[in-house]
Amino acid sequence: MPDLQPELTLDPETGFFILMKAREYNAKVADTDPDDGSNPSDDQDVDVLETRPDDAVVKEIAGAIASLNVDQRLDLVALAWIGRGDFSFAEWAEARESAREVDHVAGYLLEMPALDDYLGDALAELGYSLDDFLDQNVQAAGADRPGTGL
């Protein structure tokens, strides 16, 4: 845990939600058949693994980020940068101030290929556990956590 723990305005659960959606997004590949014109059952649902302009995961991430207030968005960008190694928690105020220059936060963050890792690393450094988050959400849903680690 860092010596100077910043006061997050971003709820860690929201950070983990965005992390999980980023992980889902990063698992996708470029659209290989943009003019397929058939239905998902004909394609054996493989298109769900392709990034498309109307991608539901992108909409979920963008919607989650759009619902954040300005301070929460600054926290989110600062956490991503800290996880990437651009800043340390000792430079929290500087990271948040630099984050003010980021336009279109959702698009900016979606361009980070390892956003999920960056957020996970920064949140873990603050003492928040992805495993605990996943366990709580599985328990809340009343299901057993699958053995896949997710």
GROMACS .gro file of N, CA and C in nm:
model
  450
    1MET      N    1   0.084  -0.118   0.000
    1MET     CA    2   0.000   0.000   0.000
    1MET      C    3   0.089   0.124   0.000
    2PRO      N    4   0.058   0.224  -0.083
    2PRO     CA    5   0.143   0.343  -0.089
    2PRO      C    6   0.144   0.418   0.044
    3ASP      N    7   0.255   0.490   0.071
    3ASP     CA    8   0.266   0.566   0.195
    3ASP      C    9   0.157   0.672   0.203
    4LEU      N   10   0.135   0.741   0.096
    4LEU     CA   11   0.033   0.845   0.091
    4LEU      C   12  -0.086   0.794   0.011
    5GLN      N   13  -0.185   0.741   0.081
    5GLN     CA   14  -0.300   0.687   0.009
    5GLN      C   15  -0.391   0.801  -0.034
    6PRO      N   16  -0.415   0.812  -0.165
    6PRO     CA   17  -0.502   0.919  -0.212
    6PRO      C   18  -0.647   0.893  -0.174
    7GLU      N   19  -0.722   1.000  -0.162
    7GLU     CA   20  -0.865   0.986  -0.140
    7GLU      C   21  -0.931   0.970  -0.276
    8LEU      N   22  -0.978   0.851  -0.304
    8LEU     CA   23  -1.045   0.826  -0.432
    8LEU      C   24  -1.187   0.879  -0.429
    9THR      N   25  -1.224   0.948  -0.534
    9THR     CA   26  -1.365   0.980  -0.552
    9THR      C   27  -1.432   0.870  -0.633
   10LEU      N   28  -1.351   0.792  -0.702
   10LEU     CA   29  -1.399   0.679  -0.782
   10LEU      C   30  -1.416   0.559  -0.689
   11ASP      N   31  -1.535   0.503  -0.687
   11ASP     CA   32  -1.561   0.381  -0.610
   11ASP      C   33  -1.478   0.268  -0.671
   12PRO      N   34  -1.399   0.195  -0.591
   12PRO     CA   35  -1.320   0.085  -0.646
   12PRO      C   36  -1.405  -0.017  -0.723
   13GLU      N   37  -1.528  -0.037  -0.682
   13GLU     CA   38  -1.615  -0.130  -0.753
   13GLU      C   39  -1.639  -0.083  -0.897
   14THR      N   40  -1.653   0.047  -0.915
   14THR     CA   41  -1.669   0.101  -1.050
   14THR      C   42  -1.540   0.081  -1.129
   15GLY      N   43  -1.427   0.102  -1.063
   15GLY     CA   44  -1.299   0.077  -1.128
   15GLY      C   45  -1.286  -0.068  -1.172
   16PHE      N   46  -1.328  -0.160  -1.087
   16PHE     CA   47  -1.321  -0.302  -1.122
   16PHE      C   48  -1.420  -0.338  -1.232
   17PHE      N   49  -1.537  -0.274  -1.232
   17PHE     CA   50  -1.633  -0.298  -1.340
   17PHE      C   51  -1.573  -0.257  -1.474
   18ILE      N   52  -1.514  -0.139  -1.478
   18ILE     CA   53  -1.451  -0.090  -1.601
   18ILE      C   54  -1.333  -0.180  -1.638
   19LEU      N   55  -1.257  -0.224  -1.540
   19LEU     CA   56  -1.147  -0.317  -1.564
   19LEU      C   57  -1.199  -0.444  -1.633
   20MET      N   58  -1.306  -0.503  -1.581
   20MET     CA   59  -1.359  -0.627  -1.638
   20MET      C   60  -1.413  -0.605  -1.779
   21LYS      N   61  -1.477  -0.493  -1.802
   21LYS     CA   62  -1.527  -0.463  -1.937
   21LYS      C   63  -1.410  -0.439  -2.032
   22ALA      N   64  -1.304  -0.374  -1.983
   22ALA     CA   65  -1.185  -0.353  -2.066
   22ALA      C   66  -1.121  -0.487  -2.101
   23ARG      N   67  -1.121  -0.578  -2.007
   23ARG     CA   68  -1.066  -0.712  -2.033
   23ARG      C   69  -1.149  -0.782  -2.141
   24GLU      N   70  -1.279  -0.766  -2.133
   24GLU     CA   71  -1.368  -0.825  -2.234
   24GLU      C   72  -1.342  -0.762  -2.371
   25TYR      N   73  -1.325  -0.631  -2.371
   25TYR     CA   74  -1.300  -0.558  -2.496
   25TYR      C   75  -1.165  -0.598  -2.556
   26ASN      N   76  -1.063  -0.612  -2.471
   26ASN     CA   77  -0.929  -0.646  -2.520
   26ASN      C   78  -0.921  -0.787  -2.576
   27ALA      N   79  -1.017  -0.872  -2.541
   27ALA     CA   80  -1.018  -1.010  -2.592
   27ALA      C   81  -1.071  -1.017  -2.734
   28LYS      N   82  -1.127  -0.908  -2.781
   28LYS     CA   83  -1.186  -0.906  -2.915
   28LYS      C   84  -1.080  -0.885  -3.023
   29VAL      N   85  -1.116  -0.919  -3.144
   29VAL     CA   86  -1.029  -0.900  -3.260
   29VAL      C   87  -1.096  -0.803  -3.356
   30ALA      N   88  -1.021  -0.755  -3.450
   30ALA     CA   89  -1.075  -0.664  -3.551
   30ALA      C   90  -1.185  -0.733  -3.630
   31ASP      N   91  -1.280  -0.656  -3.676
   31ASP     CA   92  -1.391  -0.708  -3.756
   31ASP      C   93  -1.336  -0.770  -3.885
   32THR      N   94  -1.359  -0.899  -3.904
   32THR     CA   95  -1.305  -0.968  -4.021
   32THR      C   96  -1.403  -0.977  -4.136
   33ASP      N   97  -1.531  -0.955  -4.107
   33ASP     CA   98  -1.634  -0.968  -4.210
   33ASP      C   99  -1.738  -0.859  -4.190
   34PRO      N  100  -1.703  -0.733  -4.219
   34PRO     CA  101  -1.794  -0.622  -4.190
   34PRO      C  102  -1.924  -0.625  -4.270
   35ASP      N  103  -1.929  -0.696  -4.381
   35ASP     CA  104  -2.048  -0.697  -4.464
   35ASP      C  105  -2.117  -0.834  -4.464
   36ASP      N  106  -2.110  -0.905  -4.351
   36ASP     CA  107  -2.160  -1.042  -4.351
   36ASP      C  108  -2.310  -1.050  -4.377
   37GLY      N  109  -2.390  -0.963  -4.321
   37GLY     CA  110  -2.532  -0.956  -4.353
   37GLY      C  111  -2.616  -1.074  -4.306
   38SER      N  112  -2.557  -1.173  -4.242
   38SER     CA  113  -2.636  -1.285  -4.194
   38SER      C  114  -2.666  -1.269  -4.046
   39ASN      N  115  -2.737  -1.364  -3.990
   39ASN     CA  116  -2.771  -1.352  -3.849
   39ASN      C  117  -2.668  -1.428  -3.765
   40PRO      N  118  -2.665  -1.403  -3.633
   40PRO     CA  119  -2.563  -1.463  -3.547
   40PRO      C  120  -2.563  -1.615  -3.547
   41SER      N  121  -2.680  -1.677  -3.560
   41SER     CA  122  -2.681  -1.824  -3.556
   41SER      C  123  -2.616  -1.883  -3.682
   42ASP      N  124  -2.627  -1.813  -3.794
   42ASP     CA  125  -2.561  -1.859  -3.915
   42ASP      C  126  -2.409  -1.851  -3.902
   43ASP      N  127  -2.362  -1.751  -3.826
   43ASP     CA  128  -2.219  -1.731  -3.807
   43ASP      C  129  -2.167  -1.806  -3.685
   44GLN      N  130  -2.251  -1.886  -3.623
   44GLN     CA  131  -2.215  -1.959  -3.502
   44GLN      C  132  -2.169  -1.864  -3.391
   45ASP      N  133  -2.225  -1.744  -3.390
   45ASP     CA  134  -2.198  -1.642  -3.289
   45ASP      C  135  -2.053  -1.601  -3.277
   46VAL      N  136  -1.970  -1.622  -3.378
   46VAL     CA  137  -1.829  -1.582  -3.370
   46VAL      C  138  -1.811  -1.431  -3.380
   47ASP      N  139  -1.909  -1.361  -3.435
   47ASP     CA  140  -1.897  -1.216  -3.446
   47ASP      C  141  -1.892  -1.148  -3.310
   48VAL      N  142  -1.938  -1.213  -3.206
   48VAL     CA  143  -1.934  -1.154  -3.072
   48VAL      C  144  -1.790  -1.131  -3.027
   49LEU      N  145  -1.696  -1.200  -3.089
   49LEU     CA  146  -1.555  -1.184  -3.056
   49LEU      C  147  -1.486  -1.077  -3.139
   50GLU      N  148  -1.562  -1.011  -3.225
   50GLU     CA  149  -1.505  -0.907  -3.310
   50GLU      C  150  -1.550  -0.770  -3.264
   51THR      N  151  -1.461  -0.674  -3.276
   51THR     CA  152  -1.493  -0.536  -3.244
   51THR      C  153  -1.569  -0.474  -3.361
   52ARG      N  154  -1.684  -0.418  -3.331
   52ARG     CA  155  -1.767  -0.355  -3.433
   52ARG      C  156  -1.804  -0.214  -3.387
   53PRO      N  157  -1.845  -0.129  -3.479
   53PRO     CA  158  -1.881   0.008  -3.440
   53PRO      C  159  -1.993   0.015  -3.335
   54ASP      N  160  -2.083  -0.081  -3.337
   54ASP     CA  161  -2.194  -0.081  -3.242
   54ASP      C  162  -2.170  -0.180  -3.127
   55ASP      N  163  -2.046  -0.204  -3.093
   55ASP     CA  164  -2.006  -0.303  -2.994
   55ASP      C  165  -2.071  -0.273  -2.858
   56ALA      N  166  -2.138  -0.372  -2.802
   56ALA     CA  167  -2.207  -0.356  -2.674
   56ALA      C  168  -2.109  -0.331  -2.560
   57VAL      N  169  -1.992  -0.391  -2.564
   57VAL     CA  170  -1.893  -0.372  -2.457
   57VAL      C  171  -1.842  -0.228  -2.459
   58VAL      N  172  -1.817  -0.175  -2.576
   58VAL     CA  173  -1.774  -0.035  -2.588
   58VAL      C  174  -1.883   0.056  -2.532
   59LYS      N  175  -2.008   0.026  -2.563
   59LYS     CA  176  -2.118   0.107  -2.511
   59LYS      C  177  -2.126   0.100  -2.359
   60GLU      N  178  -2.101  -0.019  -2.303
   60GLU     CA  179  -2.104  -0.033  -2.157
   60GLU      C  180  -1.991   0.047  -2.092
   61ILE      N  181  -1.872   0.038  -2.149
   61ILE     CA  182  -1.759   0.113  -2.093
   61ILE      C  183  -1.786   0.263  -2.106
   62ALA      N  184  -1.826   0.306  -2.224
   62ALA     CA  185  -1.853   0.448  -2.246
   62ALA      C  186  -1.964   0.497  -2.154
   63GLY      N  187  -2.067   0.415  -2.136
   63GLY     CA  188  -2.178   0.453  -2.048
   63GLY      C  189  -2.134   0.463  -1.903
   64ALA      N  190  -2.052   0.368  -1.860
   64ALA     CA  191  -2.002   0.371  -1.723
   64ALA      C  192  -1.916   0.495  -1.700
   65ILE      N  193  -1.831   0.528  -1.796
   65ILE     CA  194  -1.745   0.645  -1.781
   65ILE      C  195  -1.826   0.773  -1.792
   66ALA      N  196  -1.924   0.777  -1.880
   66ALA     CA  197  -2.008   0.896  -1.894
   66ALA      C  198  -2.087   0.924  -1.766
   67SER      N  199  -2.118   0.819  -1.691
   67SER     CA  200  -2.197   0.838  -1.568
   67SER      C  201  -2.111   0.891  -1.453
   68LEU      N  202  -1.980   0.894  -1.471
   68LEU     CA  203  -1.892   0.944  -1.366
   68LEU      C  204  -1.887   1.097  -1.367
   69ASN      N  205  -1.866   1.153  -1.250
   69ASN     CA  206  -1.847   1.298  -1.247
   69ASN      C  207  -1.702   1.329  -1.284
   70VAL      N  208  -1.669   1.455  -1.295
   70VAL     CA  209  -1.536   1.496  -1.341
   70VAL      C  210  -1.427   1.441  -1.251
   71ASP      N  211  -1.444   1.450  -1.119
   71ASP     CA  212  -1.341   1.401  -1.027
   71ASP      C  213  -1.321   1.251  -1.041
   72GLN      N  214  -1.428   1.177  -1.058
   72GLN     CA  215  -1.415   1.032  -1.075
   72GLN      C  216  -1.343   0.997  -1.205
   73ARG      N  217  -1.368   1.072  -1.310
   73ARG     CA  218  -1.296   1.049  -1.436
   73ARG      C  219  -1.148   1.079  -1.421
   74LEU      N  220  -1.116   1.186  -1.348
   74LEU     CA  221  -0.975   1.218  -1.323
   74LEU      C  222  -0.909   1.105  -1.246
   75ASP      N  223  -0.977   1.051  -1.146
   75ASP     CA  224  -0.924   0.937  -1.071
   75ASP      C  225  -0.900   0.819  -1.163
   76LEU      N  226  -0.994   0.791  -1.250
   76LEU     CA  227  -0.984   0.675  -1.339
   76LEU      C  228  -0.861   0.687  -1.430
   77VAL      N  229  -0.844   0.802  -1.491
   77VAL     CA  230  -0.728   0.824  -1.579
   77VAL      C  231  -0.598   0.818  -1.497
   78ALA      N  232  -0.599   0.881  -1.380
   78ALA     CA  233  -0.479   0.879  -1.295
   78ALA      C  234  -0.443   0.736  -1.254
   79LEU      N  235  -0.543   0.656  -1.219
   79LEU     CA  236  -0.517   0.516  -1.183
   79LEU      C  237  -0.456   0.439  -1.301
   80ALA      N  238  -0.509   0.463  -1.420
   80ALA     CA  239  -0.455   0.395  -1.538
   80ALA      C  240  -0.309   0.435  -1.560
   81TRP      N  241  -0.279   0.562  -1.545
   81TRP     CA  242  -0.141   0.608  -1.564
   81TRP      C  243  -0.049   0.553  -1.456
   82ILE      N  244  -0.097   0.548  -1.332
   82ILE     CA  245  -0.015   0.494  -1.224
   82ILE      C  246   0.011   0.346  -1.247
   83GLY      N  247  -0.092   0.274  -1.287
   83GLY     CA  248  -0.076   0.133  -1.316
   83GLY      C  249   0.020   0.108  -1.431
   84ARG      N  250   0.024   0.201  -1.526
   84ARG     CA  251   0.113   0.191  -1.642
   84ARG      C  252   0.255   0.234  -1.606
   85GLY      N  253   0.271   0.303  -1.494
   85GLY     CA  254   0.403   0.346  -1.451
   85GLY      C  255   0.439   0.488  -1.489
   86ASP      N  256   0.344   0.562  -1.543
   86ASP     CA  257   0.370   0.701  -1.581
   86ASP      C  258   0.385   0.792  -1.459
   87PHE      N  259   0.315   0.758  -1.352
   87PHE     CA  260   0.317   0.833  -1.227
   87PHE      C  261   0.322   0.732  -1.113
   88SER      N  262   0.349   0.783  -0.993
   88SER     CA  263   0.339   0.701  -0.872
   88SER      C  264   0.228   0.762  -0.787
   89PHE      N  265   0.190   0.691  -0.682
   89PHE     CA  266   0.088   0.746  -0.593
   89PHE      C  267   0.137   0.871  -0.522
   90ALA      N  268   0.269   0.884  -0.506
   90ALA     CA  269   0.325   1.006  -0.448
   90ALA      C  270   0.298   1.126  -0.539
   91GLU      N  271   0.273   1.099  -0.668
   91GLU     CA  272   0.245   1.205  -0.765
   91GLU      C  273   0.096   1.211  -0.800
   92TRP      N  274   0.012   1.166  -0.710
   92TRP     CA  275  -0.132   1.157  -0.734
   92TRP      C  276  -0.191   1.291  -0.781
   93ALA      N  277  -0.163   1.398  -0.710
   93ALA     CA  278  -0.219   1.528  -0.746
   93ALA      C  279  -0.175   1.569  -0.887
   94GLU      N  280  -0.049   1.545  -0.919
   94GLU     CA  281   0.002   1.578  -1.052
   94GLU      C  282  -0.066   1.492  -1.160
   95ALA      N  283  -0.086   1.363  -1.131
   95ALA     CA  284  -0.152   1.274  -1.227
   95ALA      C  285  -0.295   1.321  -1.253
   96ARG      N  286  -0.366   1.355  -1.147
   96ARG     CA  287  -0.504   1.402  -1.164
   96ARG      C  288  -0.508   1.534  -1.241
   97GLU      N  289  -0.415   1.621  -1.213
   97GLU     CA  290  -0.412   1.750  -1.284
   97GLU      C  291  -0.382   1.728  -1.432
   98SER      N  292  -0.290   1.639  -1.462
   98SER     CA  293  -0.259   1.609  -1.602
   98SER      C  294  -0.377   1.543  -1.672
   99ALA      N  295  -0.456   1.467  -1.597
   99ALA     CA  296  -0.572   1.399  -1.654
   99ALA      C  297  -0.678   1.498  -1.702
  100ARG      N  298  -0.673   1.621  -1.652
  100ARG     CA  299  -0.769   1.723  -1.698
  100ARG      C  300  -0.754   1.753  -1.848
  101GLU      N  301  -0.638   1.724  -1.901
  101GLU     CA  302  -0.611   1.752  -2.042
  101GLU      C  303  -0.665   1.643  -2.136
  102VAL      N  304  -0.715   1.534  -2.080
  102VAL     CA  305  -0.765   1.423  -2.162
  102VAL      C  306  -0.908   1.454  -2.205
  103ASP      N  307  -0.927   1.461  -2.335
  103ASP     CA  308  -1.061   1.476  -2.390
  103ASP      C  309  -1.115   1.337  -2.421
  104HIS      N  310  -1.244   1.321  -2.413
  104HIS     CA  311  -1.307   1.193  -2.450
  104HIS      C  312  -1.242   1.077  -2.374
  105VAL      N  313  -1.262   1.076  -2.244
  105VAL     CA  314  -1.195   0.980  -2.156
  105VAL      C  315  -1.218   0.836  -2.198
  106ALA      N  316  -1.341   0.802  -2.234
  106ALA     CA  317  -1.370   0.662  -2.273
  106ALA      C  318  -1.287   0.622  -2.394
  107GLY      N  319  -1.286   0.703  -2.497
  107GLY     CA  320  -1.208   0.672  -2.616
  107GLY      C  321  -1.060   0.665  -2.587
  108TYR      N  322  -1.012   0.758  -2.505
  108TYR     CA  323  -0.871   0.759  -2.468
  108TYR      C  324  -0.833   0.630  -2.396
  109LEU      N  325  -0.913   0.591  -2.297
  109LEU     CA  326  -0.880   0.472  -2.220
  109LEU      C  327  -0.895   0.344  -2.302
  110LEU      N  328  -0.992   0.341  -2.392
  110LEU     CA  329  -1.009   0.222  -2.475
  110LEU      C  330  -0.892   0.201  -2.571
  111GLU      N  331  -0.815   0.304  -2.596
  111GLU     CA  332  -0.697   0.291  -2.681
  111GLU      C  333  -0.577   0.233  -2.606
  112MET      N  334  -0.589   0.219  -2.473
  112MET     CA  335  -0.482   0.158  -2.394
  112MET      C  336  -0.498   0.006  -2.401
  113PRO      N  337  -0.407  -0.063  -2.467
  113PRO     CA  338  -0.425  -0.207  -2.485
  113PRO      C  339  -0.425  -0.288  -2.356
  114ALA      N  340  -0.366  -0.238  -2.250
  114ALA     CA  341  -0.362  -0.314  -2.125
  114ALA      C  342  -0.433  -0.238  -2.013
  115LEU      N  343  -0.538  -0.164  -2.046
  115LEU     CA  344  -0.611  -0.086  -1.947
  115LEU      C  345  -0.652  -0.172  -1.828
  116ASP      N  346  -0.699  -0.292  -1.853
  116ASP     CA  347  -0.742  -0.378  -1.743
  116ASP      C  348  -0.626  -0.406  -1.648
  117ASP      N  349  -0.509  -0.434  -1.701
  117ASP     CA  350  -0.392  -0.458  -1.615
  117ASP      C  351  -0.352  -0.333  -1.538
  118TYR      N  352  -0.354  -0.219  -1.605
  118TYR     CA  353  -0.314  -0.094  -1.539
  118TYR      C  354  -0.407  -0.062  -1.422
  119LEU      N  355  -0.537  -0.072  -1.445
  119LEU     CA  356  -0.632  -0.044  -1.337
  119LEU      C  357  -0.617  -0.146  -1.225
  120GLY      N  358  -0.602  -0.272  -1.262
  120GLY     CA  359  -0.586  -0.376  -1.161
  120GLY      C  360  -0.462  -0.355  -1.075
  121ASP      N  361  -0.351  -0.319  -1.139
  121ASP     CA  362  -0.227  -0.296  -1.066
  121ASP      C  363  -0.240  -0.178  -0.970
  122ALA      N  364  -0.298  -0.069  -1.018
  122ALA     CA  365  -0.312   0.051  -0.933
  122ALA      C  366  -0.408   0.024  -0.817
  123LEU      N  367  -0.520  -0.040  -0.845
  123LEU     CA  368  -0.616  -0.068  -0.737
  123LEU      C  369  -0.557  -0.167  -0.637
  124ALA      N  370  -0.482  -0.264  -0.684
  124ALA     CA  371  -0.417  -0.359  -0.593
  124ALA      C  372  -0.315  -0.288  -0.504
  125GLU      N  373  -0.243  -0.193  -0.561
  125GLU     CA  374  -0.146  -0.118  -0.483
  125GLU      C  375  -0.214  -0.038  -0.372
  126LEU      N  376  -0.340  -0.003  -0.393
  126LEU     CA  377  -0.417   0.067  -0.290
  126LEU      C  378  -0.482  -0.029  -0.191
  127GLY      N  379  -0.466  -0.158  -0.216
  127GLY     CA  380  -0.521  -0.257  -0.123
  127GLY      C  381  -0.655  -0.316  -0.164
  128TYR      N  382  -0.700  -0.286  -0.285
  128TYR     CA  383  -0.827  -0.340  -0.334
  128TYR      C  384  -0.799  -0.464  -0.418
  129SER      N  385  -0.877  -0.568  -0.396
  129SER     CA  386  -0.851  -0.696  -0.461
  129SER      C  387  -0.957  -0.728  -0.566
  130LEU      N  388  -0.911  -0.760  -0.686
  130LEU     CA  389  -1.002  -0.802  -0.791
  130LEU      C  390  -1.071  -0.932  -0.752
  131ASP      N  391  -0.997  -1.023  -0.689
  131ASP     CA  392  -1.058  -1.149  -0.645
  131ASP      C  393  -1.172  -1.124  -0.547
  132ASP      N  394  -1.151  -1.032  -0.452
  132ASP     CA  395  -1.258  -0.999  -0.357
  132ASP      C  396  -1.378  -0.940  -0.430
  133PHE      N  397  -1.352  -0.852  -0.526
  133PHE     CA  398  -1.460  -0.792  -0.604
  133PHE      C  399  -1.540  -0.900  -0.677
  134LEU      N  400  -1.469  -0.992  -0.741
  134LEU     CA  401  -1.535  -1.098  -0.815
  134LEU      C  402  -1.613  -1.189  -0.721
  135ASP      N  403  -1.554  -1.224  -0.608
  135ASP     CA  404  -1.623  -1.310  -0.512
  135ASP      C  405  -1.751  -1.243  -0.460
  136GLN      N  406  -1.745  -1.114  -0.429
  136GLN     CA  407  -1.862  -1.042  -0.380
  136GLN      C  408  -1.972  -1.039  -0.484
  137ASN      N  409  -1.935  -1.019  -0.609
  137ASN     CA  410  -2.036  -1.011  -0.714
  137ASN      C  411  -2.096  -1.147  -0.745
  138VAL      N  412  -2.018  -1.251  -0.734
  138VAL     CA  413  -2.072  -1.386  -0.755
  138VAL      C  414  -2.165  -1.421  -0.640
  139GLN      N  415  -2.126  -1.387  -0.517
  139GLN     CA  416  -2.212  -1.413  -0.402
  139GLN      C  417  -2.342  -1.334  -0.413
  140ALA      N  418  -2.332  -1.208  -0.457
  140ALA     CA  419  -2.451  -1.126  -0.472
  140ALA      C  420  -2.546  -1.184  -0.576
  141ALA      N  421  -2.488  -1.250  -0.677
  141ALA     CA  422  -2.570  -1.312  -0.781
  141ALA      C  423  -2.620  -1.449  -0.738
  142GLY      N  424  -2.570  -1.499  -0.624
  142GLY     CA  425  -2.613  -1.627  -0.574
  142GLY      C  426  -2.559  -1.746  -0.650
  143ALA      N  427  -2.441  -1.731  -0.707
  143ALA     CA  428  -2.381  -1.839  -0.786
  143ALA      C  429  -2.244  -1.873  -0.730
  144ASP      N  430  -2.194  -1.987  -0.770
  144ASP     CA  431  -2.057  -2.025  -0.735
  144ASP      C  432  -1.962  -1.965  -0.837
  145ARG      N  433  -1.846  -1.925  -0.791
  145ARG     CA  434  -1.746  -1.867  -0.881
  145ARG      C  435  -1.687  -1.980  -0.965
  146PRO      N  436  -1.692  -1.968  -1.096
  146PRO     CA  437  -1.636  -2.073  -1.180
  146PRO      C  438  -1.486  -2.087  -1.161
  147GLY      N  439  -1.433  -2.200  -1.194
  147GLY     CA  440  -1.292  -2.228  -1.176
  147GLY      C  441  -1.203  -2.160  -1.278
  148THR      N  442  -1.256  -2.069  -1.357
  148THR     CA  443  -1.177  -2.005  -1.460
  148THR      C  444  -1.096  -1.888  -1.407
  149GLY      N  445  -1.117  -1.851  -1.282
  149GLY     CA  446  -1.047  -1.735  -1.227
  149GLY      C  447  -1.122  -1.607  -1.252
  150LEU      N  448  -1.238  -1.615  -1.313
  150LEU     CA  449  -1.318  -1.494  -1.338
  150LEU      C  450  -1.448  -1.500  -1.263
   0.00000   0.00000   0.00000
